[in-house]
PDB file of C-alpha atoms in Angstrom:
ATOM      1  CA  GLY A   1     102.263   8.834-104.645  1.00  0.00           C
ATOM      2  CA  ILE A   2      98.065  10.061-105.332  1.00  0.00           C
ATOM      3  CA  VAL A   3      98.174  13.832-104.762  1.00  0.00           C
ATOM      4  CA  MET A   4      94.987  14.830-102.248  1.00  0.00           C
ATOM      5  CA  SER A   5      93.854  18.828-101.815  1.00  0.00           C
ATOM      6  CA  HIS A   6      94.014  20.357 -99.302  1.00  0.00           C
ATOM      7  CA  GLY A   7      90.457  20.665-100.129  1.00  0.00           C
ATOM      8  CA  SER A   8      89.852  17.086 -99.135  1.00  0.00           C
ATOM      9  CA  CYS A   9      91.932  16.964 -96.234  1.00  0.00           C
ATOM     10  CA  ALA A  10      89.967  19.755 -94.895  1.00  0.00           C
ATOM     11  CA  SER A  11      86.508  18.332 -95.206  1.00  0.00           C
ATOM     12  CA  PHE A  12      87.211  14.511 -94.956  1.00  0.00           C
ATOM     13  CA  TRP A  13      89.082  16.461 -91.263  1.00  0.00           C
ATOM     14  CA  ASP A  14      85.661  17.926 -90.350  1.00  0.00           C
ATOM     15  CA  GLY A  15      83.879  15.180 -91.374  1.00  0.00           C
ATOM     16  CA  LEU A  16      85.580  12.436 -89.303  1.00  0.00           C
ATOM     17  CA  VAL A  17      86.106  14.461 -86.578  1.00  0.00           C
ATOM     18  CA  ASP A  18      82.239  15.469 -85.932  1.00  0.00           C
ATOM     19  CA  HIS A  19      80.804  11.798 -86.268  1.00  0.00           C
ATOM     20  CA  ALA A  20      83.373  10.413 -83.937  1.00  0.00           C
ATOM     21  CA  ARG A  21      82.891  11.977 -80.929  1.00  0.00           C
ATOM     22  CA  LEU A  22      86.312  11.111 -79.213  1.00  0.00           C
ATOM     23  CA  ASP A  23      86.608  11.498 -75.347  1.00  0.00           C
ATOM     24  CA  VAL A  24      89.659  13.260 -74.951  1.00  0.00           C
ATOM     25  CA  THR A  25      90.640  10.699 -72.490  1.00  0.00           C
ATOM     26  CA  VAL A  26      91.169   8.855 -75.620  1.00  0.00           C
ATOM     27  CA  ARG A  27      94.184   6.702 -76.392  1.00  0.00           C
ATOM     28  CA  TYR A  28      94.759   6.558 -80.284  1.00  0.00           C
ATOM     29  CA  ALA A  29      97.717   4.502 -81.395  1.00  0.00           C
ATOM     30  CA  CYS A  30      98.320   4.247 -85.182  1.00  0.00           C
ATOM     31  CA  LEU A  31     100.205   2.061 -87.333  1.00  0.00           C
ATOM     32  CA  SER A  32     100.634   4.491 -90.330  1.00  0.00           C
ATOM     33  CA  PRO A  33     103.693   5.153 -92.050  1.00  0.00           C
ATOM     34  CA  LEU A  34     103.292   8.776 -92.294  1.00  0.00           C
ATOM     35  CA  GLN A  35     103.243   8.722 -96.184  1.00  0.00           C
ATOM     36  CA  PHE A  36     100.363   6.719 -95.885  1.00  0.00           C
ATOM     37  CA  ASP A  37      96.986   8.322 -96.462  1.00  0.00           C
ATOM     38  CA  PHE A  38      95.745   6.605 -93.100  1.00  0.00           C
ATOM     39  CA  SER A  39      97.698   8.002 -91.209  1.00  0.00           C
ATOM     40  CA  LEU A  40      96.265  11.267 -91.891  1.00  0.00           C
ATOM     41  CA  LEU A  41      92.715  10.657 -91.387  1.00  0.00           C
ATOM     42  CA  ASP A  42      94.402   9.399 -87.550  1.00  0.00           C
ATOM     43  CA  ILE A  43      96.496  12.699 -86.897  1.00  0.00           C
ATOM     44  CA  GLY A  44      93.504  14.795 -88.471  1.00  0.00           C
ATOM     45  CA  LEU A  45      91.614  13.003 -86.273  1.00  0.00           C
ATOM     46  CA  CYS A  46      93.706  12.990 -82.958  1.00  0.00           C
ATOM     47  CA  LEU A  47      94.567  16.519 -83.169  1.00  0.00           C
ATOM     48  CA  GLY A  48      90.591  17.880 -83.748  1.00  0.00           C
ATOM     49  CA  SER A  49      89.681  15.626 -80.913  1.00  0.00           C
ATOM     50  CA  GLY A  50      92.683  17.154 -78.639  1.00  0.00           C
ATOM     51  CA  VAL A  51      92.903  13.197 -77.550  1.00  0.00           C
ATOM     52  CA  THR A  52      96.776  11.692 -77.467  1.00  0.00           C
ATOM     53  CA  ILE A  53      97.836   9.858 -80.643  1.00  0.00           C
ATOM     54  CA  ILE A  54     100.093   6.861 -79.844  1.00  0.00           C
ATOM     55  CA  PHE A  55     102.851   5.356 -82.264  1.00  0.00           C
ATOM     56  CA  PRO A  56     104.414   1.620 -81.303  1.00  0.00           C
ATOM     57  CA  ASN A  57     107.516   0.791 -82.219  1.00  0.00           C
ATOM     58  CA  ARG A  58     106.381  -0.415 -85.825  1.00  0.00           C
ATOM     59  CA  ALA A  59     109.556  -2.646 -85.871  1.00  0.00           C
ATOM     60  CA  ASN A  60     106.915  -4.658 -83.735  1.00  0.00           C
ATOM     61  CA  LEU A  61     105.278  -5.385 -86.441  1.00  0.00           C
ATOM     62  CA  LYS A  62     107.345  -8.202 -87.459  1.00  0.00           C
ATOM     63  CA  LYS A  63     106.839  -9.475 -83.776  1.00  0.00           C
ATOM     64  CA  PRO A  64     103.273  -9.360 -82.948  1.00  0.00           C
ATOM     65  CA  ARG A  65     102.908 -10.694 -78.752  1.00  0.00           C
ATOM     66  CA  LEU A  66     105.891  -7.794 -78.707  1.00  0.00           C
ATOM     67  CA  MET A  67     103.461  -5.459 -81.035  1.00  0.00           C
ATOM     68  CA  VAL A  68      99.749  -6.821 -78.919  1.00  0.00           C
ATOM     69  CA  THR A  69     102.405  -6.568 -75.525  1.00  0.00           C
ATOM     70  CA  GLU A  70     103.195  -2.931 -76.267  1.00  0.00           C
ATOM     71  CA  LEU A  71      99.422  -1.701 -76.846  1.00  0.00           C
ATOM     72  CA  ILE A  72      98.091  -3.637 -73.361  1.00  0.00           C
ATOM     73  CA  GLN A  73     101.124  -1.154 -71.259  1.00  0.00           C
ATOM     74  CA  LYS A  74     100.186   1.620 -73.268  1.00  0.00           C
ATOM     75  CA  GLN A  75      96.738   1.287 -72.288  1.00  0.00           C
ATOM     76  CA  ILE A  76      95.033   1.824 -75.951  1.00  0.00           C
ATOM     77  CA  THR A  77      91.767   2.336 -76.364  1.00  0.00           C
ATOM     78  CA  HIS A  78      90.938   3.101 -80.027  1.00  0.00           C
ATOM     79  CA  PHE A  79      93.712   1.191 -82.915  1.00  0.00           C
ATOM     80  CA  SER A  80      94.560   1.766 -85.960  1.00  0.00           C
ATOM     81  CA  GLY A  81      95.156  -0.652 -88.798  1.00  0.00           C
ATOM     82  CA  VAL A  82      94.836  -2.519 -91.365  1.00  0.00           C
ATOM     83  CA  PRO A  83      92.859  -6.043 -91.427  1.00  0.00           C
ATOM     84  CA  THR A  84      95.674  -7.889 -91.790  1.00  0.00           C
ATOM     85  CA  LEU A  85      97.238  -6.967 -88.770  1.00  0.00           C
ATOM     86  CA  TRP A  86      94.225  -8.130 -87.040  1.00  0.00           C
ATOM     87  CA  LYS A  87      93.985 -11.401 -88.750  1.00  0.00           C
ATOM     88  CA  MET A  88      98.201 -11.405 -87.770  1.00  0.00           C
ATOM     89  CA  PHE A  89      97.360 -10.613 -84.265  1.00  0.00           C
ATOM     90  CA  LEU A  90      94.806 -14.049 -84.116  1.00  0.00           C
ATOM     91  CA  LEU A  91      97.315 -16.259 -86.076  1.00  0.00           C
ATOM     92  CA  VAL A  92     100.321 -15.474 -83.998  1.00  0.00           C
ATOM     93  CA  ALA A  93      98.917 -12.964 -80.677  1.00  0.00           C
ATOM     94  CA  ARG A  94      95.694 -14.998 -79.780  1.00  0.00           C
ATOM     95  CA  ASN A  95      96.022 -15.578 -76.148  1.00  0.00           C
ATOM     96  CA  GLU A  96      98.203 -11.728 -75.623  1.00  0.00           C
ATOM     97  CA  LEU A  97      94.610 -10.357 -77.078  1.00  0.00           C
ATOM     98  CA  LYS A  98      93.022 -10.793 -73.699  1.00  0.00           C
ATOM     99  CA  GLY A  99      95.084  -8.663 -72.184  1.00  0.00           C
ATOM    100  CA  LEU A 100      93.585  -5.637 -74.445  1.00  0.00           C
ATOM    101  CA  THR A 101      91.155  -4.661 -71.951  1.00  0.00           C
ATOM    102  CA  THR A 102      91.286  -1.141 -72.263  1.00  0.00           C
ATOM    103  CA  LEU A 103      90.958  -1.215 -76.387  1.00  0.00           C
ATOM    104  CA  LYS A 104      87.338   0.015 -76.734  1.00  0.00           C
ATOM    105  CA  ARG A 105      87.350   0.564 -80.079  1.00  0.00           C
ATOM    106  CA  ILE A 106      89.036  -0.758 -84.206  1.00  0.00           C
ATOM    107  CA  SER A 107      89.264   1.853 -86.566  1.00  0.00           C
ATOM    108  CA  PHE A 108      90.307   0.216 -89.761  1.00  0.00           C
ATOM    109  CA  ALA A 109      90.267   1.676 -94.089  1.00  0.00           C
ATOM    110  CA  GLY A 110      91.988   0.196 -96.925  1.00  0.00           C
ATOM    111  CA  GLU A 111      91.122  -3.989 -97.226  1.00  0.00           C
ATOM    112  CA  HIS A 112      88.077  -5.710 -96.248  1.00  0.00           C
ATOM    113  CA  PHE A 113      87.853  -7.191 -93.332  1.00  0.00           C
ATOM    114  CA  PRO A 114      86.263 -10.245 -92.728  1.00  0.00           C
ATOM    115  CA  LYS A 115      83.333 -11.108 -90.690  1.00  0.00           C
ATOM    116  CA  GLU A 116      84.825 -13.924 -88.960  1.00  0.00           C
ATOM    117  CA  ASN A 117      87.391 -12.045 -87.845  1.00  0.00           C
ATOM    118  CA  MET A 118      85.420  -9.361 -86.154  1.00  0.00           C
ATOM    119  CA  CYS A 119      83.529 -12.196 -84.819  1.00  0.00           C
ATOM    120  CA  GLU A 120      86.764 -14.138 -83.312  1.00  0.00           C
ATOM    121  CA  ILE A 121      88.008 -10.173 -81.655  1.00  0.00           C
ATOM    122  CA  ALA A 122      84.944  -9.667 -79.865  1.00  0.00           C
ATOM    123  CA  ASN A 123      84.771 -13.198 -78.474  1.00  0.00           C
ATOM    124  CA  ILE A 124      88.133 -12.551 -77.313  1.00  0.00           C
ATOM    125  CA  LEU A 125      88.012  -8.335 -76.348  1.00  0.00           C
ATOM    126  CA  GLY A 126      84.132  -9.047 -75.917  1.00  0.00           C
ATOM    127  CA  ASP A 127      82.444  -5.284 -75.607  1.00  0.00           C
ATOM    128  CA  ILE A 128      84.369  -3.629 -78.220  1.00  0.00           C
ATOM    129  CA  GLN A 129      83.441  -1.411 -81.632  1.00  0.00           C
ATOM    130  CA  PHE A 130      84.587  -1.631 -85.328  1.00  0.00           C
ATOM    131  CA  TYR A 131      85.281   1.469 -87.343  1.00  0.00           C
ATOM    132  CA  ASN A 132      84.726   1.107 -91.158  1.00  0.00           C
ATOM    133  CA  ILE A 133      86.122   3.846 -93.102  1.00  0.00           C
ATOM    134  CA  TYR A 134      85.880   4.108 -96.939  1.00  0.00           C
ATOM    135  CA  GLY A 135      86.823   5.231-100.099  1.00  0.00           C
ATOM    136  CA  GLN A 136      88.972   6.175-102.831  1.00  0.00           C
ATOM    137  CA  SER A 137      92.399   7.337-101.454  1.00  0.00           C
ATOM    138  CA  GLU A 138      91.988  10.962-103.484  1.00  0.00           C
ATOM    139  CA  SER A 139      89.027  11.764-100.719  1.00  0.00           C
ATOM    140  CA  ILE A 140      91.116   9.335 -98.128  1.00  0.00           C
ATOM    141  CA  ALA A 141      88.480   8.754 -97.437  1.00  0.00           C
ATOM    142  CA  CYS A 142      84.346   9.664 -97.772  1.00  0.00           C
ATOM    143  CA  THR A 143      82.053   7.219 -95.370  1.00  0.00           C
ATOM    144  CA  PHE A 144      82.704   5.879 -92.021  1.00  0.00           C
ATOM    145  CA  LYS A 145      80.096   3.737 -90.075  1.00  0.00           C
ATOM    146  CA  VAL A 146      80.213   1.703 -86.964  1.00  0.00           C
ATOM    147  CA  ILE A 147      79.977  -1.745 -87.361  1.00  0.00           C
ATOM    148  CA  ASP A 148      78.387  -3.074 -84.107  1.00  0.00           C
ATOM    149  CA  GLU A 149      77.344  -7.004 -83.577  1.00  0.00           C
ATOM    150  CA  ASN A 150      74.371  -6.655 -85.118  1.00  0.00           C
ATOM    151  CA  ASP A 151      76.498  -6.105 -88.603  1.00  0.00           C
ATOM    152  CA  TYR A 152      79.471  -8.661 -88.119  1.00  0.00           C
ATOM    153  CA  ARG A 153      77.623 -11.622 -86.899  1.00  0.00           C
ATOM    154  CA  SER A 154      74.654 -11.126 -89.727  1.00  0.00           C
ATOM    155  CA  SER A 155      74.086 -13.578 -92.088  1.00  0.00           C
ATOM    156  CA  ARG A 156      74.727 -10.838 -94.771  1.00  0.00           C
ATOM    157  CA  PRO A 157      77.845 -11.281 -97.510  1.00  0.00           C
ATOM    158  CA  HIS A 158      79.471  -7.646 -96.885  1.00  0.00           C
ATOM    159  CA  LEU A 159      79.760  -5.325 -94.328  1.00  0.00           C
ATOM    160  CA  PRO A 160      77.184  -1.845 -94.682  1.00  0.00           C
ATOM    161  CA  VAL A 161      78.926   1.339 -95.957  1.00  0.00           C
ATOM    162  CA  VAL A 162      76.327   3.748 -95.475  1.00  0.00           C
ATOM    163  CA  LYS A 163      75.890   7.578 -96.668  1.00  0.00           C
ATOM    164  CA  CYS A 164      78.531   9.693 -97.639  1.00  0.00           C
ATOM    165  CA  GLN A 165      79.924  12.320 -94.824  1.00  0.00           C
ATOM    166  CA  ARG A 166      78.261  15.833 -95.435  1.00  0.00           C
ATOM    167  CA  ASP A 167      80.797  17.437 -98.441  1.00  0.00           C
ATOM    168  CA  MET A 168      80.561  14.701-100.616  1.00  0.00           C
ATOM    169  CA  ASP A 169      78.817  12.671-103.426  1.00  0.00           C
ATOM    170  CA  LEU A 170      78.633   8.964-103.728  1.00  0.00           C
ATOM    171  CA  VAL A 171      78.042   8.163-107.169  1.00  0.00           C
ATOM    172  CA  LEU A 172      77.561   4.330-108.065  1.00  0.00           C
ATOM    173  CA  VAL A 173      78.199   3.442-111.360  1.00  0.00           C
ATOM    174  CA  GLY A 174      77.437  -0.349-112.616  1.00  0.00           C
ATOM    175  CA  ASP A 175      78.862  -1.430-115.791  1.00  0.00           C
ATOM    176  CA  ASN A 176      76.364   0.137-118.215  1.00  0.00           C
ATOM    177  CA  GLY A 177      77.849   3.704-116.529  1.00  0.00           C
ATOM    178  CA  GLN A 178      74.570   4.570-115.470  1.00  0.00           C
TER     179      GLN A 178
END
């Protein structure tokens, strides 16, 4: 495990709530297990924003069609999960994804989200936002970026990360230590 300070969590939640600006009508699905740092992101964001947090049945992760059906039934508007889940949904439950008409935003962190997968999802769901939350586990994360169509349909090889949230410094160090 990684120890996170109270100050890191409080600073992160404050920055995330301010940046995300969620409406109280949001129905936010969190698939992260509670021992995973990404669950802290979801819980803090939802409590700080006054939105409904929903914990779908994790057993359905082994049955992607059932998971997507559950998200549809619970009228999820925001989904938080690693990109690997979306790769699985595209592979196994592509037809079911068409029923996710209430979904407005997909939040992700912890791993690379291939732009071609974002394009596939956008082609199925239409007007969808991707929300990249990036940073090391010790600070939970330190950057927030809404990835729009110009980002995931561009010829650039990587998605933008942007500057870090307030109360944080982002330092890039090269192989030469500078």
